[in-house]
Tab-separated table of C-alpha atoms and ligand atoms in Angstrom:
chain	number	residue	atom	x	y	z
C	1	MET	CA	19.276	36.542	59.045
C	2	PRO	CA	18.394	33.261	61.074
C	3	ASP	CA	18.978	29.970	59.282
C	4	PRO	CA	15.871	28.582	57.593
C	5	LEU	CA	15.069	26.113	60.267
C	6	SER	CA	15.258	28.633	63.093
C	7	ALA	CA	13.157	31.022	60.979
C	8	LEU	CA	10.515	28.308	60.657
C	9	ARG	CA	10.642	27.550	64.418
C	10	ASP	CA	10.432	31.280	65.308
C	11	HIS	CA	7.348	31.531	63.084
C	12	LEU	CA	5.654	28.530	64.536
C	13	ALA	CA	6.293	29.180	68.184
C	14	PRO	CA	3.826	32.054	68.690
C	15	ILE	CA	1.184	30.013	66.795
C	16	GLU	CA	1.666	27.191	69.280
C	17	ASP	CA	1.423	29.826	72.115
C	18	LEU	CA	-1.954	30.948	70.773
C	19	LYS	CA	-3.212	27.329	70.715
C	20	THR	CA	-1.910	26.747	74.208
C	21	ALA	CA	-3.563	29.841	75.470
C	22	ALA	CA	-6.844	28.565	74.075
C	23	ALA	CA	-6.214	25.266	75.756
C	24	VAL	CA	-5.704	26.953	79.105
C	25	LEU	CA	-9.056	28.764	78.610
C	26	ALA	CA	-10.696	25.438	77.572
C	27	TRP	CA	-9.361	23.796	80.723
C	28	ASP	CA	-10.635	26.572	82.925
C	29	GLN	CA	-14.037	26.290	81.193
C	30	GLU	CA	-14.275	22.687	82.126
C	31	THR	CA	-13.039	22.953	85.703
C	32	PHE	CA	-13.556	26.344	87.484
C	33	MET	CA	-15.344	28.775	85.207
C	34	PRO	CA	-18.729	29.939	86.531
C	35	ASP	CA	-21.665	29.332	84.082
C	36	GLY	CA	-21.945	33.112	83.547
C	37	GLY	CA	-18.628	33.041	81.715
C	38	ALA	CA	-19.849	30.846	78.883
C	39	ASP	CA	-20.674	33.411	76.216
C	40	ALA	CA	-17.474	35.464	76.770
C	41	ARG	CA	-15.352	32.340	76.798
C	42	ALA	CA	-16.747	31.147	73.487
C	43	HIS	CA	-15.700	34.486	71.890
C	44	GLN	CA	-12.207	34.387	73.517
C	45	LEU	CA	-11.705	30.801	72.331
C	46	SER	CA	-12.869	31.492	68.803
C	47	THR	CA	-10.591	34.633	68.566
C	48	LEU	CA	-7.459	32.787	69.654
C	49	GLN	CA	-8.187	29.678	67.506
C	50	SER	CA	-8.899	31.781	64.345
C	51	MET	CA	-5.712	33.865	64.956
C	52	ALA	CA	-3.683	30.640	65.222
C	53	HIS	CA	-5.326	29.225	62.065
C	54	GLU	CA	-4.798	32.359	59.982
C	55	ARG	CA	-1.151	32.607	60.913
C	56	PHE	CA	-0.549	28.905	60.337
C	57	ALA	CA	-2.379	28.793	56.993
C	58	SER	CA	-0.598	31.926	55.742
C	59	ASP	CA	1.760	32.200	52.679
C	60	THR	CA	4.579	32.951	55.095
C	61	THR	CA	4.360	29.454	56.603
C	62	GLY	CA	4.564	28.023	53.096
C	63	GLU	CA	7.608	30.093	52.201
C	64	LEU	CA	9.455	29.225	55.392
C	65	LEU	CA	8.601	25.616	54.990
C	66	ASP	CA	9.974	25.526	51.424
C	67	ARG	CA	13.231	27.152	52.623
C	68	ALA	CA	13.600	24.811	55.607
C	69	ALA	CA	12.931	21.839	53.430
C	70	GLU	CA	15.987	22.614	51.319
C	71	THR	CA	18.202	22.121	54.338
C	72	VAL	CA	16.836	18.650	55.052
C	73	ASP	CA	18.748	15.676	53.487
C	74	ASP	CA	16.420	12.793	54.354
C	75	PRO	CA	12.780	13.980	54.646
C	76	GLU	CA	11.782	10.726	56.380
C	77	SER	CA	14.493	10.989	59.063
C	78	LEU	CA	13.500	11.151	62.742
C	79	ASP	CA	15.806	13.953	63.476
C	80	THR	CA	14.009	16.995	64.733
C	81	ALA	CA	14.570	19.257	61.603
C	82	ALA	CA	13.265	16.645	59.123
C	83	SER	CA	10.427	15.723	61.367
C	84	LEU	CA	9.412	19.342	61.955
C	85	VAL	CA	9.329	20.044	58.173
C	86	ARG	CA	7.495	16.704	57.469
C	87	VAL	CA	4.787	17.143	60.100
C	88	THR	CA	4.290	20.821	59.604
C	89	ARG	CA	4.023	20.285	55.835
C	90	ARG	CA	1.299	17.592	56.338
C	91	GLU	CA	-0.810	19.910	58.553
C	92	TYR	CA	-0.201	22.949	56.442
C	93	ASP	CA	-1.363	21.262	53.265
C	94	ARG	CA	-4.508	20.201	55.086
C	95	ALA	CA	-5.138	23.613	56.521
C	96	ARG	CA	-4.644	25.260	53.079
C	97	ARG	CA	-7.085	23.015	51.351
C	98	VAL	CA	-10.045	23.888	53.487
C	99	PRO	CA	-11.418	27.379	52.420
C	100	SER	CA	-11.582	29.765	55.382
C	101	SER	CA	-15.284	30.415	54.501
C	102	LEU	CA	-16.013	26.661	55.060
C	103	VAL	CA	-13.964	26.749	58.369
C	104	ALA	CA	-16.141	29.602	59.593
C	105	GLU	CA	-19.332	27.923	58.424
C	106	LEU	CA	-18.397	24.656	60.132
C	107	SER	CA	-17.496	26.305	63.379
C	108	GLY	CA	-20.841	28.193	63.520
C	109	ALA	CA	-22.738	24.963	62.673
C	110	ILE	CA	-20.796	23.146	65.457
C	111	SER	CA	-21.767	25.737	68.059
C	112	GLU	CA	-25.370	25.467	67.160
C	113	ALA	CA	-25.289	21.607	66.920
C	114	LYS	CA	-23.766	21.340	70.383
C	115	ARG	CA	-26.405	23.490	71.909
C	116	ALA	CA	-29.188	21.519	70.059
C	117	TRP	CA	-27.577	18.207	71.034
C	118	ALA	CA	-27.467	19.118	74.779
C	119	GLN	CA	-31.130	20.010	74.679
C	120	ALA	CA	-32.203	17.043	72.628
C	121	ARG	CA	-30.270	14.752	74.908
C	122	GLU	CA	-32.022	16.220	77.905
C	123	GLN	CA	-35.444	15.942	76.356
C	124	ASP	CA	-34.840	12.644	74.511
C	125	ASP	CA	-35.764	14.395	71.255
C	126	PHE	CA	-33.584	13.086	68.395
C	127	PRO	CA	-35.708	14.788	65.674
C	128	ALA	CA	-34.799	18.205	67.095
C	129	PHE	CA	-31.169	17.362	66.675
C	130	ALA	CA	-31.460	15.761	63.268
C	131	PRO	CA	-31.414	18.837	61.000
C	132	HIS	CA	-28.244	20.064	62.814
C	133	LEU	CA	-26.597	16.747	62.279
C	134	GLU	CA	-27.644	16.742	58.585
C	135	ARG	CA	-26.088	20.201	58.124
C	136	LEU	CA	-22.881	19.131	59.880
C	137	ILE	CA	-22.555	16.049	57.682
C	138	GLU	CA	-23.037	18.055	54.531
C	139	LEU	CA	-20.357	20.574	55.543
C	140	THR	CA	-18.021	17.756	56.749
C	141	VAL	CA	-18.397	15.949	53.349
C	142	GLU	CA	-17.519	19.253	51.706
C	143	LYS	CA	-14.451	19.592	53.953
C	144	ALA	CA	-13.402	15.955	53.091
C	145	GLU	CA	-13.762	16.659	49.354
C	146	ALA	CA	-11.597	19.729	49.775
C	147	ILE	CA	-8.898	17.877	51.629
C	148	GLY	CA	-8.881	14.835	49.240
C	149	TYR	CA	-8.726	11.145	50.006
C	150	GLU	CA	-7.518	7.817	48.675
C	151	HIS	CA	-10.613	5.560	49.033
C	152	GLU	CA	-13.649	7.395	50.351
C	153	PRO	CA	-14.293	10.846	52.009
C	154	TYR	CA	-14.030	9.244	55.508
C	155	ASP	CA	-10.299	8.812	54.932
C	156	ALA	CA	-9.803	12.558	54.926
C	157	LEU	CA	-11.542	12.845	58.351
C	158	LEU	CA	-9.763	9.807	59.869
C	159	THR	CA	-6.297	11.074	58.924
C	160	GLU	CA	-6.858	14.214	60.992
C	161	TYR	CA	-6.652	11.997	64.140
C	162	GLU	CA	-4.754	9.049	62.794
C	163	PRO	CA	-2.252	10.060	60.069
C	164	GLY	CA	-1.033	7.138	57.932
C	165	LEU	CA	-4.182	5.028	58.277
C	166	THR	CA	-6.988	4.670	55.844
C	167	THR	CA	-10.653	3.593	56.190
C	168	PRO	CA	-9.989	0.174	54.639
C	169	ASP	CA	-7.070	-0.326	57.134
C	170	VAL	CA	-9.461	0.324	60.050
C	171	ALA	CA	-12.281	-1.638	58.582
C	172	SER	CA	-10.292	-4.745	57.946
C	173	THR	CA	-8.607	-4.593	61.472
C	174	PHE	CA	-12.031	-4.197	63.025
C	175	ALA	CA	-13.412	-7.112	61.010
C	176	THR	CA	-10.648	-9.373	62.399
C	177	LEU	CA	-11.335	-8.153	65.867
C	178	ARG	CA	-15.055	-8.677	65.562
C	179	GLU	CA	-14.684	-12.242	64.395
C	180	ASP	CA	-13.223	-13.452	67.693
C	181	LEU	CA	-14.628	-10.675	69.987
C	182	VAL	CA	-18.281	-11.476	69.458
C	183	PRO	CA	-17.921	-15.205	70.347
C	184	LEU	CA	-15.879	-14.164	73.392
C	185	VAL	CA	-18.640	-11.813	74.645
C	186	ASP	CA	-21.289	-14.553	73.956
C	187	ALA	CA	-19.282	-17.063	75.962
C	188	ILE	CA	-18.810	-14.631	78.839
C	189	ALA	CA	-22.638	-13.968	78.750
C	190	GLU	CA	-23.315	-17.639	79.231
C	191	ALA	CA	-20.786	-18.121	82.033
C	192	PRO	CA	-21.598	-17.458	85.679
C	193	GLN	CA	-21.371	-13.725	86.317
C	194	ILE	CA	-18.701	-12.218	88.505
C	195	ASP	CA	-19.894	-10.405	91.682
C	196	ASP	CA	-18.917	-6.768	91.676
C	197	ALA	CA	-20.391	-6.060	95.144
C	198	PRO	CA	-16.934	-5.082	96.611
C	199	LEU	CA	-16.906	-2.031	94.340
C	200	HIS	CA	-20.123	-0.660	95.735
C	201	GLY	CA	-20.047	0.869	99.248
C	202	SER	CA	-18.883	3.998	100.987
C	203	PHE	CA	-15.720	5.547	99.580
C	204	PRO	CA	-15.077	9.077	100.966
C	205	GLN	CA	-13.848	11.389	98.314
C	206	GLU	CA	-10.705	12.749	100.151
C	207	LYS	CA	-9.563	9.117	100.692
C	208	GLN	CA	-10.108	8.318	96.996
C	209	GLN	CA	-8.141	11.448	96.022
C	210	ALA	CA	-5.248	10.635	98.343
C	211	PHE	CA	-5.056	7.132	97.083
C	212	GLY	CA	-5.232	8.268	93.407
C	213	GLU	CA	-2.460	10.841	93.877
C	214	ARG	CA	-0.241	8.229	95.621
C	215	VAL	CA	-0.640	5.842	92.686
C	216	LEU	CA	-0.039	8.599	90.103
C	217	SER	CA	3.179	9.616	91.785
C	218	ASP	CA	4.303	5.914	92.004
C	219	LEU	CA	3.646	5.507	88.304
C	220	GLY	CA	5.906	8.474	87.626
C	221	TYR	CA	3.436	11.379	87.060
C	222	ASP	CA	5.317	14.488	88.203
C	223	PHE	CA	3.055	16.806	90.302
C	224	ASP	CA	5.681	19.572	90.000
C	225	ARG	CA	4.751	19.531	86.258
C	226	GLY	CA	1.077	18.925	86.645
C	227	ARG	CA	-2.078	18.887	88.780
C	228	GLN	CA	-5.331	17.078	89.132
C	229	ASP	CA	-8.733	18.695	89.375
C	230	VAL	CA	-12.334	17.638	89.363
C	231	CYS	CA	-14.528	17.676	86.227
C	232	ALA	CA	-17.655	15.848	85.030
C	233	HIS	CA	-15.937	14.436	81.896
C	234	PRO	CA	-12.312	13.599	82.772
C	235	PHE	CA	-9.677	14.701	80.301
C	236	THR	CA	-5.906	15.497	80.066
C	237	THR	CA	-4.541	18.657	78.662
C	238	ALA	CA	-0.948	19.796	78.143
C	239	PHE	CA	0.287	23.385	77.956
C	240	ALA	CA	4.022	22.426	77.890
C	241	PRO	CA	6.051	19.455	78.937
C	242	GLY	CA	6.263	21.211	82.275
C	243	ASP	CA	2.438	21.684	82.714
C	244	VAL	CA	0.362	18.614	82.038
C	245	ARG	CA	-2.971	18.568	83.807
C	246	ILE	CA	-5.456	15.834	84.422
C	247	THR	CA	-9.027	15.834	85.739
C	248	THR	CA	-11.166	13.101	87.376
C	249	ARG	CA	-14.571	12.725	88.893
C	250	TYR	CA	-15.571	11.051	92.212
C	251	ASP	CA	-18.458	8.772	93.010
C	252	GLU	CA	-18.483	8.094	96.731
C	253	SER	CA	-20.590	4.996	96.340
C	254	PHE	CA	-18.725	3.343	93.452
C	255	LEU	CA	-14.912	2.974	93.581
C	256	PRO	CA	-13.929	2.365	89.938
C	257	SER	CA	-15.245	5.682	88.591
C	258	ALA	CA	-12.377	7.858	89.920
C	259	LEU	CA	-9.867	5.086	90.295
C	260	PHE	CA	-9.717	4.009	86.664
C	261	SER	CA	-10.333	7.432	85.200
C	262	THR	CA	-7.321	8.600	87.280
C	263	LEU	CA	-5.199	5.759	85.847
C	264	HIS	CA	-6.540	6.390	82.320
C	265	GLU	CA	-5.803	10.132	82.312
C	266	GLY	CA	-2.556	9.450	84.131
C	267	GLY	CA	-1.540	7.387	81.111
C	268	HIS	CA	-2.241	10.230	78.806
C	269	ALA	CA	-0.353	12.619	81.074
C	270	LEU	CA	2.755	10.373	81.395
C	271	TYR	CA	2.953	10.513	77.596
C	272	GLU	CA	2.842	14.316	77.549
C	273	GLN	CA	5.272	14.732	80.339
C	274	GLY	CA	7.697	12.497	78.454
C	275	ILE	CA	7.821	14.470	75.235
C	276	ALA	CA	11.297	15.702	74.591
C	277	PRO	CA	11.494	19.340	75.857
C	278	ASN	CA	13.271	20.465	72.642
C	279	LEU	CA	10.015	19.892	70.758
C	280	ALA	CA	8.139	22.358	72.897
C	281	ARG	CA	6.445	25.300	70.984
C	282	THR	CA	6.458	23.264	67.757
C	283	PRO	CA	3.763	21.078	66.105
C	284	LEU	CA	5.799	18.101	67.213
C	285	ALA	CA	5.038	18.591	70.873
C	286	ASP	CA	1.993	16.297	70.879
C	287	GLY	CA	1.139	12.615	70.704
C	288	ALA	CA	1.822	10.748	67.537
C	289	SER	CA	-1.892	10.271	67.013
C	290	LEU	CA	-5.060	9.941	68.976
C	291	GLY	CA	-4.757	6.194	68.784
C	292	VAL	CA	-1.211	6.213	70.132
C	293	HIS	CA	-2.375	8.604	72.832
C	294	GLU	CA	-5.146	6.243	73.793
C	295	SER	CA	-2.716	3.263	73.758
C	296	GLN	CA	-0.887	4.968	76.651
C	297	SER	CA	-3.994	5.495	78.658
C	298	ARG	CA	-5.318	1.967	78.072
C	299	LEU	CA	-1.945	0.427	78.769
C	300	TRP	CA	-1.825	1.967	82.312
C	301	GLU	CA	-5.522	1.606	82.948
C	302	ASN	CA	-6.008	-1.947	81.801
C	303	HIS	CA	-2.700	-3.836	81.368
C	304	VAL	CA	-1.281	-2.277	84.527
C	305	GLY	CA	-4.244	-1.108	86.635
C	306	ARG	CA	-6.471	-4.118	86.106
C	307	SER	CA	-3.755	-6.683	86.557
C	308	ARG	CA	-2.990	-9.098	89.524
C	309	PRO	CA	0.562	-7.899	90.089
C	310	PHE	CA	-0.548	-4.221	90.421
C	311	TRP	CA	-3.107	-5.147	93.098
C	312	ARG	CA	-0.738	-7.493	94.918
C	313	HIS	CA	1.047	-4.238	95.775
C	314	TYR	CA	-1.857	-1.838	96.139
C	315	PHE	CA	-4.713	-3.887	97.549
C	316	PRO	CA	-3.477	-3.827	101.133
C	317	LEU	CA	-3.080	-0.013	100.824
C	318	LEU	CA	-6.532	0.288	99.349
C	319	GLN	CA	-8.028	-1.790	102.260
C	320	GLU	CA	-6.222	0.601	104.696
C	321	ALA	CA	-7.865	3.538	103.095
C	322	PHE	CA	-11.346	1.915	103.056
C	323	PRO	CA	-11.393	-0.541	105.950
C	324	ASP	CA	-15.264	-0.409	106.264
C	325	ALA	CA	-15.968	-1.101	102.560
C	326	LEU	CA	-13.041	-3.478	101.698
C	327	GLY	CA	-11.742	-4.789	105.058
C	328	ASP	CA	-13.293	-8.226	104.471
C	329	THR	CA	-12.763	-8.411	100.730
C	330	ALA	CA	-10.245	-10.963	99.493
C	331	PRO	CA	-7.756	-9.634	96.931
C	332	GLU	CA	-8.865	-12.167	94.293
C	333	ALA	CA	-12.611	-11.149	94.698
C	334	PHE	CA	-11.482	-7.534	94.138
C	335	TYR	CA	-9.349	-8.404	91.074
C	336	ARG	CA	-12.400	-10.268	89.662
C	337	ALA	CA	-14.786	-7.444	90.359
C	338	ILE	CA	-12.734	-4.822	88.537
C	339	ASN	CA	-12.633	-7.071	85.523
C	340	ARG	CA	-16.261	-7.943	85.327
C	341	VAL	CA	-17.663	-7.901	81.716
C	342	ALA	CA	-21.326	-7.041	81.122
C	343	PRO	CA	-22.977	-5.597	77.997
C	344	SER	CA	-24.374	-2.145	78.769
C	345	LEU	CA	-25.836	0.867	76.899
C	346	ILE	CA	-23.291	3.589	77.634
C	347	ARG	CA	-19.904	3.581	76.024
C	348	VAL	CA	-18.045	5.498	78.665
C	349	GLU	CA	-19.303	3.063	81.342
C	350	ALA	CA	-18.406	-0.092	79.352
C	351	ASP	CA	-15.871	-2.712	80.431
C	352	GLU	CA	-12.603	-3.383	78.673
C	353	VAL	CA	-14.147	-6.089	76.375
C	354	THR	CA	-17.487	-4.791	75.242
C	355	TYR	CA	-16.195	-1.196	74.909
C	356	ASN	CA	-14.809	-2.230	71.527
C	357	LEU	CA	-18.266	-3.208	70.279
C	358	HIS	CA	-19.478	0.294	71.161
C	359	VAL	CA	-16.745	1.828	69.098
C	360	MET	CA	-17.164	-0.438	66.051
C	361	LEU	CA	-20.869	0.362	65.975
C	362	ARG	CA	-20.109	4.068	65.830
C	363	PHE	CA	-17.433	3.647	63.212
C	364	GLU	CA	-19.835	1.759	60.890
C	365	LEU	CA	-22.680	4.199	61.398
C	366	GLU	CA	-20.571	7.379	60.905
C	367	ARG	CA	-18.829	5.794	57.808
C	368	GLY	CA	-22.379	5.328	56.415
C	369	LEU	CA	-23.394	8.799	57.300
C	370	ILE	CA	-20.363	10.281	55.492
C	371	ASN	CA	-20.518	8.134	52.395
C	372	GLY	CA	-24.265	8.677	52.079
C	373	SER	CA	-25.439	5.031	52.638
C	374	LEU	CA	-27.098	5.989	55.862
C	375	ALA	CA	-29.655	8.793	56.292
C	376	VAL	CA	-29.820	10.791	59.531
C	377	ASN	CA	-33.468	9.861	59.944
C	378	ASP	CA	-32.676	6.234	59.964
C	379	LEU	CA	-29.883	6.729	62.518
C	380	PRO	CA	-31.720	5.901	65.781
C	381	ARG	CA	-33.289	2.727	64.357
C	382	ARG	CA	-29.978	1.511	62.936
C	383	TRP	CA	-28.295	2.280	66.252
C	384	ASN	CA	-30.799	0.282	68.221
C	385	GLU	CA	-30.629	-2.683	65.777
C	386	ALA	CA	-26.804	-2.607	65.958
C	387	MET	CA	-26.873	-2.566	69.756
C	388	ASP	CA	-29.232	-5.527	69.787
C	389	ASP	CA	-27.097	-7.449	67.210
C	390	THR	CA	-23.743	-6.879	68.849
C	391	LEU	CA	-24.387	-6.389	72.595
C	392	GLY	CA	-27.870	-7.800	73.024
C	393	VAL	CA	-29.146	-4.747	74.745
C	394	VAL	CA	-31.428	-2.056	73.331
C	395	PRO	CA	-31.688	1.512	74.702
C	396	ASP	CA	-35.105	2.516	75.960
C	397	THR	CA	-34.451	6.185	74.925
C	398	ASP	CA	-32.301	7.922	72.352
C	399	THR	CA	-30.630	9.751	75.306
C	400	ASN	CA	-29.220	6.380	76.301
C	401	GLY	CA	-28.600	5.487	72.698
C	402	VAL	CA	-27.674	7.651	69.690
C	403	LEU	CA	-27.622	10.912	71.686
C	404	GLN	CA	-25.148	9.770	74.380
C	405	ASP	CA	-21.868	11.102	72.902
C	406	VAL	CA	-20.996	14.682	72.033
C	407	HIS	CA	-18.560	13.776	69.137
C	408	TRP	CA	-20.881	14.056	66.190
C	409	ALA	CA	-22.360	17.316	67.567
C	410	GLN	CA	-18.678	18.609	67.592
C	411	GLY	CA	-18.199	17.580	63.981
C	412	ALA	CA	-15.651	14.932	65.128
C	413	PHE	CA	-16.311	12.318	62.522
C	414	GLY	CA	-13.449	9.837	62.274
C	415	TYR	CA	-12.597	10.217	66.041
C	416	PHE	CA	-14.349	7.131	67.417
C	417	PRO	CA	-12.231	4.404	65.956
C	418	THR	CA	-9.059	5.828	67.629
C	419	TYR	CA	-10.355	4.462	70.969
C	420	THR	CA	-10.235	0.891	69.804
C	421	LEU	CA	-7.128	1.471	67.739
C	422	GLY	CA	-5.464	2.670	70.877
C	423	THR	CA	-6.593	-0.477	72.732
C	424	LEU	CA	-5.173	-2.750	70.069
C	425	MET	CA	-1.849	-0.766	69.923
C	426	ALA	CA	-1.590	-1.022	73.705
C	427	ALA	CA	-1.673	-4.839	73.503
C	428	GLN	CA	0.863	-4.809	70.699
C	429	LEU	CA	3.167	-2.603	72.684
C	430	MET	CA	2.677	-4.754	75.778
C	431	GLU	CA	3.841	-7.879	73.899
C	432	ALA	CA	7.048	-6.058	72.903
C	433	ILE	CA	7.506	-4.795	76.428
C	434	ARG	CA	7.179	-8.224	77.937
C	435	ASP	CA	9.819	-9.516	75.581
C	436	ASP	CA	12.192	-6.664	76.586
C	437	LEU	CA	11.355	-6.693	80.288
C	438	PRO	CA	10.959	-10.304	81.486
C	439	SER	CA	10.667	-9.085	85.046
C	440	LEU	CA	7.885	-6.642	84.470
C	441	ALA	CA	5.228	-8.505	86.561
C	442	PRO	CA	7.414	-8.923	89.732
C	443	CYS	CA	8.416	-5.238	89.432
C	444	MET	CA	4.795	-4.159	89.328
C	445	ALA	CA	4.015	-6.374	92.314
C	446	GLU	CA	6.557	-4.369	94.235
C	447	GLY	CA	5.186	-1.057	93.041
C	448	ALA	CA	8.167	-0.385	90.772
C	449	PHE	CA	7.053	1.111	87.534
C	450	ALA	CA	10.252	2.848	86.416
C	451	PRO	CA	11.339	0.097	84.025
C	452	LEU	CA	8.035	0.267	82.211
C	453	LEU	CA	7.917	4.055	82.098
C	454	ASP	CA	11.567	4.177	80.907
C	455	TRP	CA	10.656	1.815	78.107
C	456	LEU	CA	7.668	3.875	77.062
C	457	ARG	CA	9.811	7.090	77.311
C	458	THR	CA	12.444	5.792	75.087
C	459	HIS	CA	10.177	4.042	72.384
C	460	VAL	CA	7.054	6.183	72.415
C	461	HIS	CA	6.902	9.379	74.554
C	462	GLN	CA	10.077	11.304	73.657
C	463	HIS	CA	9.363	11.303	69.992
C	464	GLY	CA	6.201	13.307	70.306
C	465	ARG	CA	4.558	13.677	66.905
C	466	LYS	CA	7.617	12.720	64.878
C	467	LEU	CA	6.271	9.227	64.096
C	468	THR	CA	2.853	8.177	62.708
C	469	ALA	CA	1.115	5.272	64.453
C	470	PRO	CA	2.029	2.736	61.631
C	471	ARG	CA	5.759	3.859	61.798
C	472	LEU	CA	5.839	3.744	65.592
C	473	LEU	CA	4.338	0.250	65.682
C	474	LYS	CA	6.778	-1.043	63.027
C	475	ARG	CA	9.776	0.388	64.948
C	476	THR	CA	8.717	-0.847	68.370
C	477	THR	CA	6.976	-4.184	67.595
C	478	GLY	CA	8.129	-5.037	64.110
C	479	GLN	CA	4.552	-5.265	63.135
C	480	ASP	CA	1.642	-3.484	61.364
C	481	LEU	CA	-1.537	-2.528	63.264
C	482	SER	CA	-3.330	-5.743	64.187
C	483	ALA	CA	-6.056	-7.072	66.443
C	484	ASP	CA	-4.202	-10.261	67.162
C	485	ALA	CA	-2.268	-9.161	70.250
C	486	TRP	CA	-5.317	-7.799	72.018
C	487	LEU	CA	-7.338	-10.919	71.104
C	488	ARG	CA	-4.547	-13.041	72.641
C	489	TYR	CA	-4.572	-10.897	75.762
C	490	ALA	CA	-8.393	-10.846	76.115
C	491	THR	CA	-8.863	-14.500	75.418
C	492	THR	CA	-6.282	-15.464	77.947
C	493	LYS	CA	-7.332	-13.011	80.677
C	494	PHE	CA	-11.078	-13.291	80.402
C	495	GLY	CA	-11.000	-17.062	79.455
C	496	ALA	CA	-9.373	-17.633	82.914
C	497	LEU	CA	-11.679	-15.201	84.673
C	498	TYR	CA	-14.865	-16.733	83.370
C	499	ASP	CA	-13.485	-20.253	83.187
C	500	LEU	CA	-14.101	-20.601	79.493
C	501	SER	CA	-12.850	-23.677	77.727
H	601	ZN	ZN1	-8.385	8.553	76.620
């Protein structure tokens, strides 16, 4: 008979295989599948996912977990055995609390809501989507009640993506952020605007692709363990540490679209490629949380990819690739253009600064929807008021407003805050990195990223899901989650760019 820990691993491995197989199908669906495959693919995905769920939520998992737990001395230890028991137990308890009838009902409601959302978005018809959203909220609250929570039902949803954080943690961090962010955005709005003309022009796709792949390789992304394809909504997906794929999209008249989505997804992918191989085929082979995952993408996209040292190295190469569009552009003009801040309607197109206001707006509205203080019918009005209050722009249609994101139609309540949490964590990590690596900027200016990647591998990547975000931050920075580091970063960087006093 195998020892209890091996028995647990042997039981969990095929469950992870089922989930990975579903991920391969999902990747194919977004990249290469013809439209005609949609119905069959929905069945295939749902079969694999429910098989994985059934096996995982079974009594067997519980028994194996109990036996394995007896072999662990310190349940909080970071060694693989203790972490495997701890993280699997956390997910198992959660999976067991939600009745399978509710899981099935939710999954059906989500399929219908997604279809209704796509149509409503196309036709700018929020009322057509409203009953689906109401139904999803009802079922989601039921799920939250089944899971249990400390302060309010939203906690139970948040912890799926961000274990160890509660709604009040997020609310108070965001309140601190807002206090200094809103005046910063106001001050930028009153300053002379930066010209982003250098970013508009003619940028042939194959040249963009070659440049992007060159940068990814330099950063440390291993193309022998990954690949990049084209997709309308860029994402990263990992099937194993040896197979981590990214996608991007190209706009031949606007350079930043592919450039920064490549750096962003590259950051996610470097994380996945750095997870210790011995965690493969276990629930530990994933990012610590969505926020920590996003901290890696934001770190490479913004702290590296929108910095002067980075472009000191790459701007001459970029000019070489696009002599017609950029031949006469000064490096400083380019640096300023890629850091332009301007309030806009669409979250995914927002700049580094105003992006956080889009996220906080969604967090407040979805928290209201879940705790019952906001009715679905009032949502478009409240959305537009909040946009006006925080960003000073009001959408002309619901398509450009409340209907722009798919998350709610997917039942993913509690997901939005992780984008800004990741932004804040990235800035906290960067302060620790700068302390440890005083020569970081000169290294980047020479195109040398190994010291940075090694630091991240050691402190973040290799641990996979062993750590929660609060524990990871404490270990690496000595601090709790906080908006202060990002505010220091943003005030300094954008204060200089916009000449604010
Ligand atoms: Zn991301």
